[in-house]
């Protein structure tokens, strides 16, 4: 049985003090998880040591990072490597977020290298894919997402794929308040799973958690997570408020 995951992407938000308080408030809400339900908190890099310390000895809630570099070390001013993240106690790394693709011009080829770095350092990858509005309007989103997977993760072995989570994030739904309908989400998640099955095997595809991201909140999480191929969510704005994030975690546990 594949895991359900709710992952928080804080993006470039919160001071150290605010981040500390947010984790305290989430833990105070006693999310009570088990091996089938995990939570990931991905703060900005500067928070990571603090977040890892706060989550030490807390079962099934792990620290993540929002990015890593494509090389292990060297003269890459301003970057943070996968070995550093592993050493700091990080479990998951988000790769290929649409904001990284758009604002930092991250290409499919670079994302493939980042994925390799993360996996080589025993980090679990949350690989983001998703289409912009013009692609959705042209109804070519399935091909767009299949191309993203093909370009950045299809070089992995079936063994490596076991450490990959996919996050489907339609760009038109990120931070816009406009959520994909549960039918749109399920259709795309089923398509992603079928694409993985075509490349690997049905068994391998059935083991990959596929998260939905894009204006997910407590009021729509239950309906989205009830879809058979939606295995949780990658949460931006609503992960910055403990009560909202706890509400989304509760929705995951219902399904
Ligand atoms: C995200 O950026 O990963 C995201 C899903 O953001 P939001 O929940 O704010 O739409």
Short mmCIF file of C-alpha atoms and ligand atoms in Angstrom, two decimals:
data_model
loop_
_atom_site.label_atom_id
_atom_site.label_comp_id
_atom_site.label_asym_id
_atom_site.label_seq_id
_atom_site.Cartn_x
_atom_site.Cartn_y
_atom_site.Cartn_z
CA UNK A 1 0.00 0.00 0.00
CA UNK A 2 1.49 3.33 -1.04
CA UNK A 3 1.98 6.15 1.45
CA UNK A 4 -0.20 9.23 1.72
CA UNK A 5 1.80 12.42 2.17
CA UNK A 6 0.99 16.02 2.95
CA UNK A 7 4.01 18.24 2.31
CA UNK A 8 4.36 21.89 3.32
CA UNK A 9 6.26 24.22 1.00
CA UNK A 10 6.88 27.40 2.97
CA UNK A 11 8.60 29.01 -0.03
CA UNK A 12 10.49 32.21 0.94
CA UNK A 13 8.38 32.98 4.01
CA UNK A 14 8.76 33.24 7.80
CA UNK A 15 11.51 34.36 10.14
CA UNK A 16 13.26 31.74 12.27
CA UNK A 17 11.04 32.66 15.21
CA UNK A 18 7.87 32.42 13.11
CA UNK A 19 8.97 29.08 11.67
CA UNK A 20 9.69 27.72 15.14
CA UNK A 21 6.25 28.76 16.36
CA UNK A 22 4.53 27.26 13.32
CA UNK A 23 6.16 23.86 13.87
CA UNK A 24 5.33 24.06 17.60
CA UNK A 25 1.69 24.79 16.76
CA UNK A 26 1.51 21.93 14.26
CA UNK A 27 2.98 19.51 16.81
CA UNK A 28 0.62 20.86 19.50
CA UNK A 29 -2.26 19.91 17.17
CA UNK A 30 -1.09 16.29 17.61
CA UNK A 31 -1.46 15.15 14.00
CA UNK A 32 -0.96 11.47 15.12
CA UNK A 33 0.35 9.85 11.97
CA UNK A 34 1.29 6.26 11.12
CA UNK A 35 3.47 4.55 8.52
CA UNK A 36 0.82 5.10 5.83
CA UNK A 37 0.42 8.84 6.50
CA UNK A 38 3.43 11.12 6.45
CA UNK A 39 3.95 14.84 6.76
CA UNK A 40 6.87 16.76 5.27
CA UNK A 41 7.80 20.33 6.20
CA UNK A 42 10.02 22.12 3.68
CA UNK A 43 11.16 25.49 5.07
CA UNK A 44 13.75 27.84 3.54
CA UNK A 45 17.31 26.48 3.84
CA UNK A 46 18.19 28.75 6.76
CA UNK A 47 15.46 27.11 8.89
CA UNK A 48 16.49 23.55 8.23
CA UNK A 49 18.69 22.90 11.26
CA UNK A 50 16.02 24.33 13.54
CA UNK A 51 13.18 22.40 11.88
CA UNK A 52 15.13 19.12 11.95
CA UNK A 53 15.81 19.62 15.68
CA UNK A 54 12.13 20.31 16.36
CA UNK A 55 11.09 17.16 14.48
CA UNK A 56 13.70 14.96 16.11
CA UNK A 57 11.91 12.00 17.75
CA UNK A 58 8.60 12.91 16.10
CA UNK A 59 7.39 9.94 14.08
CA UNK A 60 6.27 10.34 10.47
CA UNK A 61 6.92 14.10 10.24
CA UNK A 62 10.07 14.86 8.29
CA UNK A 63 12.02 17.89 7.24
CA UNK A 64 12.33 18.59 3.54
CA UNK A 65 14.10 21.18 1.46
CA UNK A 66 12.70 23.18 -1.44
CA UNK A 67 15.67 22.64 -3.72
CA UNK A 68 19.20 21.26 -3.93
CA UNK A 69 22.05 21.82 -6.35
CA UNK A 70 23.01 19.46 -9.15
CA UNK A 71 26.62 19.00 -7.96
CA UNK A 72 27.91 17.59 -4.68
CA UNK A 73 30.35 20.40 -3.80
CA UNK A 74 32.54 23.08 -5.28
CA UNK A 75 32.61 26.66 -6.47
CA UNK A 76 28.85 27.25 -6.80
CA UNK A 77 28.29 30.40 -4.76
CA UNK A 78 24.96 30.51 -3.00
CA UNK A 79 23.98 26.90 -3.62
CA UNK A 80 23.27 24.05 -1.18
CA UNK A 81 24.13 20.45 -2.04
CA UNK A 82 22.31 17.19 -1.46
CA UNK A 83 25.13 15.80 0.77
CA UNK A 84 24.80 18.92 2.99
CA UNK A 85 21.05 18.44 3.25
CA UNK A 86 21.42 14.76 4.09
CA UNK A 87 24.01 15.62 6.72
CA UNK A 88 21.63 18.20 8.24
CA UNK A 89 18.93 15.54 8.68
CA UNK A 90 16.70 16.32 5.71
CA UNK A 91 14.58 13.43 4.38
CA UNK A 92 12.84 14.88 1.30
CA UNK A 93 13.80 17.39 -1.39
CA UNK A 94 11.35 19.16 -3.70
CA UNK A 95 12.70 19.25 -7.25
CA UNK A 96 11.25 21.01 -10.27
CA UNK A 97 8.77 23.34 -8.60
CA UNK A 98 7.23 25.57 -11.27
CA UNK A 99 8.63 28.67 -9.54
CA UNK A 100 12.15 27.23 -9.89
CA UNK A 101 11.45 26.36 -13.51
CA UNK A 102 10.06 29.80 -14.29
CA UNK A 103 12.04 32.31 -12.20
CA UNK A 104 15.37 30.44 -12.06
CA UNK A 105 15.16 28.96 -15.57
CA UNK A 106 15.67 25.40 -14.34
CA UNK A 107 15.59 23.09 -17.34
CA UNK A 108 14.48 19.48 -17.60
CA UNK A 109 18.13 18.44 -17.97
CA UNK A 110 19.18 20.31 -14.82
CA UNK A 111 16.26 18.76 -12.91
CA UNK A 112 17.39 15.30 -14.02
CA UNK A 113 20.83 16.02 -12.52
CA UNK A 114 19.34 17.39 -9.30
CA UNK A 115 17.20 14.27 -9.02
CA UNK A 116 20.30 12.10 -9.44
CA UNK A 117 22.15 14.09 -6.76
CA UNK A 118 19.28 13.77 -4.30
CA UNK A 119 18.86 10.04 -4.84
CA UNK A 120 22.62 9.41 -4.70
CA UNK A 121 22.52 10.97 -1.24
CA UNK A 122 19.58 8.89 -0.02
CA UNK A 123 17.12 11.76 -0.10
CA UNK A 124 13.57 11.17 -1.26
CA UNK A 125 12.54 13.31 -4.20
CA UNK A 126 9.24 15.15 -4.52
CA UNK A 127 9.30 15.77 -8.26
CA UNK A 128 6.96 18.53 -9.44
CA UNK A 129 5.27 18.62 -12.82
CA UNK A 130 2.29 20.52 -14.20
CA UNK A 131 1.10 22.63 -17.06
CA UNK A 132 0.59 26.40 -17.54
CA UNK A 133 -2.85 27.76 -18.42
CA UNK A 134 -2.27 27.98 -22.19
CA UNK A 135 -1.46 24.26 -22.31
CA UNK A 136 -4.60 23.44 -20.27
CA UNK A 137 -6.67 25.66 -22.58
CA UNK A 138 -5.26 23.82 -25.58
CA UNK A 139 -6.09 20.51 -23.85
CA UNK A 140 -2.53 19.22 -24.31
CA UNK A 141 -1.74 18.91 -20.58
CA UNK A 142 -1.35 15.12 -20.67
CA UNK A 143 1.42 15.27 -23.27
CA UNK A 144 3.07 18.22 -21.46
CA UNK A 145 3.27 16.36 -18.15
CA UNK A 146 4.36 13.08 -19.77
CA UNK A 147 7.17 15.03 -21.49
CA UNK A 148 8.29 16.50 -18.15
CA UNK A 149 8.44 13.04 -16.57
CA UNK A 150 10.22 11.58 -19.58
CA UNK A 151 12.82 14.36 -19.61
CA UNK A 152 13.73 14.39 -15.92
CA UNK A 153 12.95 11.07 -14.27
CA UNK A 154 12.61 8.32 -16.88
CA UNK A 155 16.35 7.69 -16.81
CA UNK A 156 15.92 6.32 -13.26
CA UNK A 157 15.83 2.60 -12.53
CA UNK A 158 12.72 0.99 -11.04
CA UNK A 159 14.69 0.68 -7.80
CA UNK A 160 15.41 4.43 -7.77
CA UNK A 161 11.78 5.22 -8.56
CA UNK A 162 10.87 3.79 -5.14
CA UNK A 163 12.33 6.96 -3.64
CA UNK A 164 10.37 9.34 -5.85
CA UNK A 165 7.07 11.03 -5.08
CA UNK A 166 5.37 12.96 -7.90
CA UNK A 167 3.58 16.26 -7.22
CA UNK A 168 1.16 17.34 -9.93
CA UNK A 169 0.79 21.10 -9.71
CA UNK A 170 -1.19 22.82 -12.47
CA UNK A 171 0.54 26.21 -12.61
CA UNK A 172 -2.76 28.04 -13.07
CA UNK A 173 -3.85 26.74 -9.66
CA UNK A 174 -0.74 27.67 -7.65
CA UNK A 175 -1.36 30.55 -5.27
CA UNK A 176 -4.32 31.70 -7.38
CA UNK A 177 -7.17 30.39 -5.26
CA UNK A 178 -8.29 28.49 -8.35
CA UNK A 179 -8.13 24.75 -7.62
CA UNK A 180 -8.29 21.94 -10.16
CA UNK A 181 -11.58 20.10 -9.83
CA UNK A 182 -11.37 16.65 -8.35
CA UNK A 183 -12.20 15.27 -11.82
CA UNK A 184 -9.31 17.22 -13.41
CA UNK A 185 -6.94 16.11 -10.63
CA UNK A 186 -7.99 12.45 -10.81
CA UNK A 187 -7.74 12.40 -14.63
CA UNK A 188 -4.20 13.78 -14.54
CA UNK A 189 -3.07 11.60 -11.63
CA UNK A 190 -4.39 8.50 -13.42
CA UNK A 191 -2.57 9.63 -16.56
CA UNK A 192 0.67 10.08 -14.60
CA UNK A 193 0.30 6.63 -13.06
CA UNK A 194 -0.42 5.10 -16.47
CA UNK A 195 2.63 6.86 -17.93
CA UNK A 196 4.80 5.48 -15.11
CA UNK A 197 3.30 2.01 -15.64
CA UNK A 198 4.11 2.20 -19.36
CA UNK A 199 7.74 3.00 -18.63
CA UNK A 200 8.27 0.80 -15.56
CA UNK A 201 5.49 -1.62 -14.55
CA UNK A 202 2.02 -1.39 -13.07
CA UNK A 203 3.39 -2.57 -9.72
CA UNK A 204 6.09 0.11 -9.72
CA UNK A 205 3.58 2.81 -10.72
CA UNK A 206 1.11 1.68 -8.05
CA UNK A 207 3.77 2.30 -5.39
CA UNK A 208 4.46 5.93 -6.32
CA UNK A 209 2.57 8.51 -4.23
CA UNK A 210 1.17 11.24 -6.51
CA UNK A 211 0.37 14.48 -4.66
CA UNK A 212 -1.85 17.30 -5.84
CA UNK A 213 -0.71 20.91 -5.41
CA UNK A 214 -2.50 24.16 -6.22
CA UNK A 215 -4.64 26.17 -3.79
CA UNK A 216 -5.34 23.09 -1.67
CA UNK A 217 -7.01 24.02 1.63
CA UNK A 218 -9.05 22.31 4.35
CA UNK A 219 -12.30 23.04 2.50
CA UNK A 220 -11.29 21.21 -0.70
CA UNK A 221 -8.66 18.72 0.53
CA UNK A 222 -11.11 15.97 1.50
CA UNK A 223 -12.71 15.90 -1.95
CA UNK A 224 -9.35 15.92 -3.73
CA UNK A 225 -7.83 13.27 -1.46
CA UNK A 226 -10.86 11.01 -1.95
CA UNK A 227 -9.81 10.52 -5.60
CA UNK A 228 -8.27 7.06 -6.02
CA UNK A 229 -5.01 8.32 -7.57
CA UNK A 230 -4.55 11.41 -5.37
CA UNK A 231 -2.27 10.41 -2.50
CA UNK A 232 -2.07 13.69 -0.61
CA UNK A 233 -0.94 17.20 -1.35
CA UNK A 234 1.90 19.67 -1.74
CA UNK A 235 0.69 22.73 0.09
CA UNK A 236 1.93 26.30 -0.27
CA UNK A 237 -0.14 29.13 1.23
CA UNK A 238 -2.24 26.95 3.55
CA UNK A 239 0.90 25.38 5.05
CA UNK A 240 1.81 28.70 6.67
CA UNK A 241 -1.11 28.53 9.10
CA UNK A 242 -1.10 25.70 11.63
CA UNK A 243 -4.88 25.29 11.79
CA UNK A 244 -5.21 25.11 8.00
CA UNK A 245 -2.31 22.72 7.63
CA UNK A 246 -3.70 20.51 10.42
CA UNK A 247 -7.07 20.53 8.63
CA UNK A 248 -5.40 19.27 5.46
CA UNK A 249 -3.55 16.58 7.43
CA UNK A 250 -6.87 15.51 8.94
CA UNK A 251 -8.34 15.22 5.42
CA UNK A 252 -5.45 12.94 4.41
CA UNK A 253 -6.05 10.68 7.40
CA UNK A 254 -9.74 10.26 6.50
CA UNK A 255 -8.85 8.60 3.20
C1 LIG B 1 2.94 25.22 -4.29
O1 LIG B 1 3.54 26.22 -4.61
O2 LIG B 1 3.53 24.12 -4.27
C2 LIG B 1 1.52 25.34 -3.98
C3 LIG B 1 0.76 24.29 -4.12
O3 LIG B 1 1.09 26.60 -3.58
P1 LIG B 1 -0.39 26.99 -3.11
O4 LIG B 1 -0.88 25.88 -2.19
O5 LIG B 1 -0.24 28.28 -2.40
O6 LIG B 1 -1.22 27.07 -4.35
#
